[in-house]
mmCIF file of C-alpha atoms and ligand atoms in Angstrom:
data_model
loop_
_atom_site.group_PDB
_atom_site.id
_atom_site.type_symbol
_atom_site.label_atom_id
_atom_site.label_comp_id
_atom_site.label_asym_id
_atom_site.label_seq_id
_atom_site.Cartn_x
_atom_site.Cartn_y
_atom_site.Cartn_z
ATOM 1 C CA MET A 55 16.691 19.516 2.289
ATOM 2 C CA ILE A 56 16.333 16.775 -0.369
ATOM 3 C CA ALA A 57 18.467 14.467 1.971
ATOM 4 C CA ASP A 58 16.167 15.401 4.941
ATOM 5 C CA ASN A 59 13.017 14.794 3.025
ATOM 6 C CA VAL A 60 14.295 11.436 1.951
ATOM 7 C CA ALA A 61 15.451 10.495 5.592
ATOM 8 C CA ALA A 62 11.978 11.367 6.900
ATOM 9 C CA LEU A 63 10.213 9.251 4.337
ATOM 10 C CA LEU A 64 12.426 6.430 4.917
ATOM 11 C CA ARG A 65 11.719 6.515 8.690
ATOM 12 C CA GLU A 66 7.934 6.680 7.986
ATOM 13 C CA LEU A 67 7.429 4.010 5.349
ATOM 14 C CA PRO A 68 6.458 0.746 6.744
ATOM 15 C CA PRO A 69 8.647 -2.426 6.155
ATOM 16 C CA GLY A 70 8.061 -4.049 2.812
ATOM 17 C CA VAL A 71 7.208 -0.739 1.169
ATOM 18 C CA THR A 72 10.082 0.674 -1.015
ATOM 19 C CA LEU A 73 10.484 4.362 -1.844
ATOM 20 C CA GLU A 74 10.873 5.286 -5.489
ATOM 21 C CA ALA A 75 12.043 8.957 -6.277
ATOM 22 C CA ALA A 76 9.897 10.116 -9.221
ATOM 23 C CA VAL A 77 12.468 12.528 -10.988
ATOM 24 C CA LYS A 78 10.806 14.189 -13.796
ATOM 25 C CA THR A 79 12.135 17.817 -14.447
ATOM 26 C CA ARG A 80 14.701 17.292 -11.702
ATOM 27 C CA THR A 81 18.458 17.998 -12.266
ATOM 28 C CA THR A 82 20.998 15.172 -11.920
ATOM 29 C CA GLU A 83 22.487 16.848 -8.881
ATOM 30 C CA GLU A 84 19.159 16.802 -7.212
ATOM 31 C CA ILE A 85 18.827 13.154 -8.138
ATOM 32 C CA ALA A 86 22.319 12.363 -6.795
ATOM 33 C CA GLU A 87 21.370 13.978 -3.632
ATOM 34 C CA ALA A 88 18.420 11.808 -3.188
ATOM 35 C CA PHE A 89 20.352 8.687 -4.115
ATOM 36 C CA GLY A 90 23.090 9.689 -1.594
ATOM 37 C CA ALA A 91 20.474 9.966 1.220
ATOM 38 C CA GLY A 92 19.142 6.334 0.564
ATOM 39 C CA VAL A 93 16.687 6.321 -2.369
ATOM 40 C CA LYS A 94 17.446 3.039 -4.149
ATOM 41 C CA VAL A 95 14.961 3.140 -6.838
ATOM 42 C CA ILE A 96 14.715 6.022 -9.415
ATOM 43 C CA GLY A 97 11.541 6.462 -11.641
ATOM 44 C CA GLU A 98 11.850 8.248 -15.007
ATOM 45 C CA ASN A 99 9.252 9.313 -17.278
ATOM 46 C CA TYR A 100 11.265 9.651 -20.221
ATOM 47 C CA VAL A 101 13.945 7.207 -21.764
ATOM 48 C CA GLN A 102 16.135 10.216 -22.818
ATOM 49 C CA GLU A 103 16.222 11.828 -19.463
ATOM 50 C CA ALA A 104 17.210 8.583 -17.806
ATOM 51 C CA ASP A 105 19.960 8.284 -20.182
ATOM 52 C CA ASP A 106 21.116 11.869 -19.271
ATOM 53 C CA HIS A 107 20.909 11.172 -15.507
ATOM 54 C CA ALA A 108 22.379 7.907 -15.480
ATOM 55 C CA ARG A 109 25.466 9.234 -17.117
ATOM 56 C CA GLY A 110 25.642 12.081 -14.471
ATOM 57 C CA ILE A 111 25.512 9.698 -11.513
ATOM 58 C CA GLY A 112 27.776 7.141 -12.491
ATOM 59 C CA GLY A 113 25.724 4.884 -14.775
ATOM 60 C CA THR A 114 22.996 2.565 -14.130
ATOM 61 C CA GLY A 115 25.214 0.394 -12.130
ATOM 62 C CA ALA A 116 24.497 -1.918 -9.428
ATOM 63 C CA LYS A 117 23.466 0.534 -6.826
ATOM 64 C CA ALA A 118 20.573 2.558 -8.070
ATOM 65 C CA GLU A 119 17.593 0.618 -9.653
ATOM 66 C CA TRP A 120 16.081 2.571 -12.700
ATOM 67 C CA HIS A 121 12.539 2.326 -13.412
ATOM 68 C CA LEU A 122 10.733 3.571 -16.412
ATOM 69 C CA ILE A 123 7.264 5.140 -15.167
ATOM 70 C CA GLY A 124 6.235 6.875 -18.216
ATOM 71 C CA HIS A 125 4.638 5.462 -21.469
ATOM 72 C CA LEU A 126 7.321 3.273 -23.370
ATOM 73 C CA GLN A 127 7.322 4.548 -27.009
ATOM 74 C CA SER A 128 8.042 1.698 -29.441
ATOM 75 C CA ASN A 129 11.083 3.420 -30.975
ATOM 76 C CA LYS A 130 12.601 3.700 -27.595
ATOM 77 C CA ALA A 131 12.311 0.082 -26.538
ATOM 78 C CA LYS A 132 16.026 -0.709 -27.593
ATOM 79 C CA ARG A 133 17.354 2.056 -25.261
ATOM 80 C CA ALA A 134 14.951 1.362 -22.556
ATOM 81 C CA ALA A 135 15.910 -2.294 -22.519
ATOM 82 C CA GLU A 136 19.725 -1.155 -22.060
ATOM 83 C CA LEU A 137 18.752 1.476 -19.418
ATOM 84 C CA PHE A 138 16.220 0.191 -16.981
ATOM 85 C CA GLN A 139 16.102 -2.631 -14.388
ATOM 86 C CA MET A 140 12.304 -2.389 -14.420
ATOM 87 C CA VAL A 141 9.615 -1.119 -16.692
ATOM 88 C CA GLU A 142 6.295 -0.199 -14.803
ATOM 89 C CA THR A 143 4.172 0.824 -17.709
ATOM 90 C CA ILE A 144 3.441 -2.061 -19.997
ATOM 91 C CA ASP A 145 -0.209 -1.667 -21.106
ATOM 92 C CA SER A 146 -0.528 -3.657 -24.223
ATOM 93 C CA VAL A 147 0.554 -6.987 -25.884
ATOM 94 C CA ASN A 148 2.374 -4.906 -28.570
ATOM 95 C CA ASN A 149 4.085 -2.739 -25.937
ATOM 96 C CA GLY A 150 5.216 -5.855 -24.250
ATOM 97 C CA LYS A 151 6.437 -7.687 -27.428
ATOM 98 C CA GLY A 152 8.541 -4.747 -28.564
ATOM 99 C CA LEU A 153 10.301 -4.673 -25.162
ATOM 100 C CA ASP A 154 10.525 -8.479 -25.261
ATOM 101 C CA ARG A 155 12.481 -8.269 -28.728
ATOM 102 C CA ALA A 156 14.699 -5.464 -27.528
ATOM 103 C CA CYS A 157 15.527 -7.648 -24.321
ATOM 104 C CA ALA A 158 16.072 -10.727 -26.365
ATOM 105 C CA ARG A 159 18.874 -8.993 -28.345
ATOM 106 C CA LEU A 160 20.632 -8.285 -25.069
ATOM 107 C CA ASN A 161 20.115 -11.617 -23.612
ATOM 108 C CA LYS A 162 18.114 -9.922 -20.613
ATOM 109 C CA VAL A 163 14.890 -10.648 -18.809
ATOM 110 C CA MET A 164 13.173 -7.400 -17.966
ATOM 111 C CA PRO A 165 10.892 -7.368 -14.924
ATOM 112 C CA VAL A 166 7.765 -5.456 -15.901
ATOM 113 C CA LEU A 167 4.501 -4.224 -14.193
ATOM 114 C CA ILE A 168 1.273 -3.763 -15.946
ATOM 115 C CA GLU A 169 0.069 -0.151 -15.694
ATOM 116 C CA VAL A 170 -3.567 -0.272 -14.866
ATOM 117 C CA ASN A 171 -5.892 2.513 -16.063
ATOM 118 C CA SER A 172 -7.928 2.208 -12.741
ATOM 119 C CA GLY A 173 -9.809 5.453 -13.444
ATOM 120 C CA ARG A 174 -10.945 3.897 -16.975
ATOM 121 C CA GLU A 175 -10.216 7.304 -18.421
ATOM 122 C CA PRO A 176 -10.020 6.819 -22.144
ATOM 123 C CA GLN A 177 -7.397 9.419 -22.726
ATOM 124 C CA LYS A 178 -4.985 7.894 -20.458
ATOM 125 C CA ASP A 179 -2.431 5.064 -20.770
ATOM 126 C CA GLY A 180 -2.849 1.802 -18.943
ATOM 127 C CA ALA A 181 -4.899 -1.402 -19.390
ATOM 128 C CA MET A 182 -8.566 -1.353 -18.177
ATOM 129 C CA PRO A 183 -8.887 -3.186 -15.092
ATOM 130 C CA GLU A 184 -11.026 -6.068 -16.656
ATOM 131 C CA ALA A 185 -8.386 -6.403 -19.520
ATOM 132 C CA VAL A 186 -5.295 -6.882 -17.211
ATOM 133 C CA GLU A 187 -5.698 -10.768 -16.680
ATOM 134 C CA ALA A 188 -5.875 -11.431 -20.277
ATOM 135 C CA LEU A 189 -2.849 -9.326 -20.849
ATOM 136 C CA VAL A 190 -0.777 -10.782 -18.076
ATOM 137 C CA LYS A 191 -1.648 -14.214 -19.754
ATOM 138 C CA ASP A 192 -0.587 -13.081 -23.224
ATOM 139 C CA LEU A 193 2.818 -11.650 -21.771
ATOM 140 C CA SER A 194 3.469 -14.862 -19.853
ATOM 141 C CA ALA A 195 4.307 -16.444 -23.030
ATOM 142 C CA LEU A 196 7.150 -14.015 -23.571
ATOM 143 C CA LYS A 197 10.741 -15.137 -22.658
ATOM 144 C CA ASN A 198 12.450 -11.900 -22.153
ATOM 145 C CA VAL A 199 9.875 -9.930 -19.902
ATOM 146 C CA LYS A 200 8.462 -11.319 -16.718
ATOM 147 C CA VAL A 201 5.412 -9.816 -15.215
ATOM 148 C CA ILE A 202 5.951 -9.071 -11.538
ATOM 149 C CA GLY A 203 3.151 -6.921 -10.513
ATOM 150 C CA LEU A 204 0.866 -3.836 -11.365
ATOM 151 C CA MET A 205 1.196 -0.134 -11.312
ATOM 152 C CA THR A 206 -1.592 2.608 -11.287
ATOM 153 C CA MET A 207 -1.894 6.238 -11.107
ATOM 154 C CA GLY A 208 -5.481 6.808 -10.731
ATOM 155 C CA PRO A 209 -7.472 9.926 -11.797
ATOM 156 C CA GLU A 210 -6.193 13.351 -10.712
ATOM 157 C CA LEU A 211 -8.691 14.234 -7.760
ATOM 158 C CA HIS A 212 -8.428 17.031 -5.270
ATOM 159 C CA ASN A 213 -8.827 14.897 -2.334
ATOM 160 C CA PRO A 214 -6.534 12.019 -2.147
ATOM 161 C CA GLU A 215 -9.028 10.088 -0.122
ATOM 162 C CA GLU A 216 -11.078 9.895 -3.311
ATOM 163 C CA LEU A 217 -8.463 7.728 -4.796
ATOM 164 C CA ARG A 218 -9.013 4.897 -2.303
ATOM 165 C CA PRO A 219 -11.516 2.967 -4.287
ATOM 166 C CA TYR A 220 -9.148 3.045 -7.325
ATOM 167 C CA PHE A 221 -6.222 1.768 -5.280
ATOM 168 C CA ARG A 222 -8.459 -0.920 -3.713
ATOM 169 C CA GLU A 223 -9.805 -2.152 -7.124
ATOM 170 C CA THR A 224 -6.246 -2.281 -8.500
ATOM 171 C CA LYS A 225 -5.151 -4.464 -5.483
ATOM 172 C CA ALA A 226 -8.124 -6.668 -6.046
ATOM 173 C CA VAL A 227 -7.104 -7.284 -9.518
ATOM 174 C CA PHE A 228 -3.387 -8.039 -8.229
ATOM 175 C CA ASP A 229 -4.688 -10.489 -5.917
ATOM 176 C CA ARG A 230 -6.879 -12.278 -8.393
ATOM 177 C CA ILE A 231 -3.928 -12.643 -10.871
ATOM 178 C CA ALA A 232 -1.752 -13.765 -8.036
ATOM 179 C CA ALA A 233 -4.232 -16.587 -7.079
ATOM 180 C CA LEU A 234 -3.998 -17.957 -10.825
ATOM 181 C CA LYS A 235 -0.219 -18.873 -10.152
ATOM 182 C CA LEU A 236 0.448 -18.345 -13.894
ATOM 183 C CA PRO A 237 3.862 -19.708 -15.229
ATOM 184 C CA ASN A 238 6.568 -17.124 -15.723
ATOM 185 C CA VAL A 239 4.361 -14.352 -13.653
ATOM 186 C CA GLU A 240 5.247 -13.556 -10.000
ATOM 187 C CA MET A 241 2.866 -11.020 -8.441
ATOM 188 C CA LYS A 242 4.908 -9.330 -5.732
ATOM 189 C CA ILE A 243 5.083 -5.532 -6.551
ATOM 190 C CA LEU A 244 2.156 -3.038 -6.397
ATOM 191 C CA SER A 245 3.295 0.194 -7.480
ATOM 192 C CA MET A 246 0.870 2.994 -6.389
ATOM 193 C CA GLY A 247 0.599 6.206 -4.533
ATOM 194 C CA MET A 248 2.340 9.633 -5.177
ATOM 195 C CA THR A 249 3.047 12.578 -2.690
ATOM 196 C CA ASP A 250 -0.572 13.423 -1.859
ATOM 197 C CA SER A 251 -1.951 9.859 -1.858
ATOM 198 C CA TYR A 252 0.873 7.373 -0.759
ATOM 199 C CA LYS A 253 -0.426 6.950 2.702
ATOM 200 C CA ILE A 254 -3.754 5.958 1.355
ATOM 201 C CA ALA A 255 -1.937 3.825 -1.170
ATOM 202 C CA ILE A 256 -0.095 1.887 1.472
ATOM 203 C CA GLU A 257 -3.201 1.244 3.512
ATOM 204 C CA GLU A 258 -4.515 -0.345 0.172
ATOM 205 C CA GLY A 259 -1.650 -2.586 -0.283
ATOM 206 C CA ALA A 260 0.850 -0.584 -2.142
ATOM 207 C CA THR A 261 4.593 -2.003 -2.027
ATOM 208 C CA LEU A 262 6.215 0.626 -4.059
ATOM 209 C CA VAL A 263 5.383 4.366 -3.763
ATOM 210 C CA ARG A 264 6.757 6.814 -6.472
ATOM 211 C CA ILE A 265 7.139 10.209 -4.842
ATOM 212 C CA GLY A 266 8.366 13.388 -6.441
ATOM 213 C CA SER A 267 7.359 16.728 -4.807
ATOM 214 C CA LYS A 268 7.649 15.438 -1.291
ATOM 215 C CA ILE A 269 11.191 14.711 -1.938
ATOM 216 C CA PHE A 270 12.334 17.515 -4.361
ATOM 217 C CA GLY A 271 9.758 20.260 -3.555
ATOM 218 C CA ALA A 272 7.090 21.651 -5.964
ATOM 219 C CA ARG A 273 7.700 21.082 -9.468
ATOM 220 C CA ARG A 274 8.933 23.872 -11.594
ATOM 221 C CA ILE A 275 6.696 22.847 -14.602
HETATM 222 C C1 PLP B 65 5.460 12.725 -11.351
HETATM 223 C C2 PLP B 65 4.905 11.426 -10.983
HETATM 224 C C3 PLP B 65 4.852 10.756 -9.841
HETATM 225 C C4 PLP B 65 5.163 11.541 -8.534
HETATM 226 O O1 PLP B 65 4.372 12.823 -8.407
HETATM 227 P P1 PLP B 65 4.418 13.773 -7.114
HETATM 228 O O2 PLP B 65 3.015 14.112 -6.886
HETATM 229 O O3 PLP B 65 5.331 14.728 -7.450
HETATM 230 O O4 PLP B 65 4.830 13.021 -5.933
HETATM 231 C C5 PLP B 65 4.742 9.504 -9.615
HETATM 232 N N1 PLP B 65 4.368 8.648 -10.554
HETATM 233 C C6 PLP B 65 4.530 8.997 -11.802
HETATM 234 C C7 PLP B 65 4.176 8.143 -13.016
HETATM 235 C C8 PLP B 65 4.671 10.539 -12.135
HETATM 236 O O5 PLP B 65 4.768 10.916 -13.334
#
């Protein structure tokens, strides 16, 4: 079932678009099945869950690429630096500096995406679209994190078509920053789109889609 869903998605996604399994609430066995069916990127909302899952499917080794797609709490930076190959949710200088310090101790450079609050929703994480450029410039001075793109969720809307303008604006910010050719910045990943919205996100330029329910079934909580 999970394996069939993964196979169908992998057939469907155009070249240049990577499938990331969003695994919150899923068991290690379910994640292992998706991984076995060809998912190469695993997105975790919580550092602790990644820790548990990674042990269960043989470690955060060379094969699976583990991404943090939930907010990075400052007291979890050290473990996040150890576990993940990418953090998609940097949204402030402090957030980036905490991760940079933790990565420096490990002698590691962490690729990061800036989370964009494309809906400009005050209660949500993410940098406002107009603040992203300055944030990327600040982060470009850090030695142990490297900005390689943007991520956005967009507001929760009933009709996914209504997300299109939010994806489009995020892509415009992405292109504008890419054109600046900042040192230590390489704009190559645009993470947007989930089960209901990935097709629209791809039309608007997504290169990484984060999919949960369409792989694993409806969420239990
Ligand atoms: C849960 C989640 C997803 C996937 O959601 P689905 O609608 O189940 O595909 C993608 N991104 C993030 C950050 C999530 O938390």
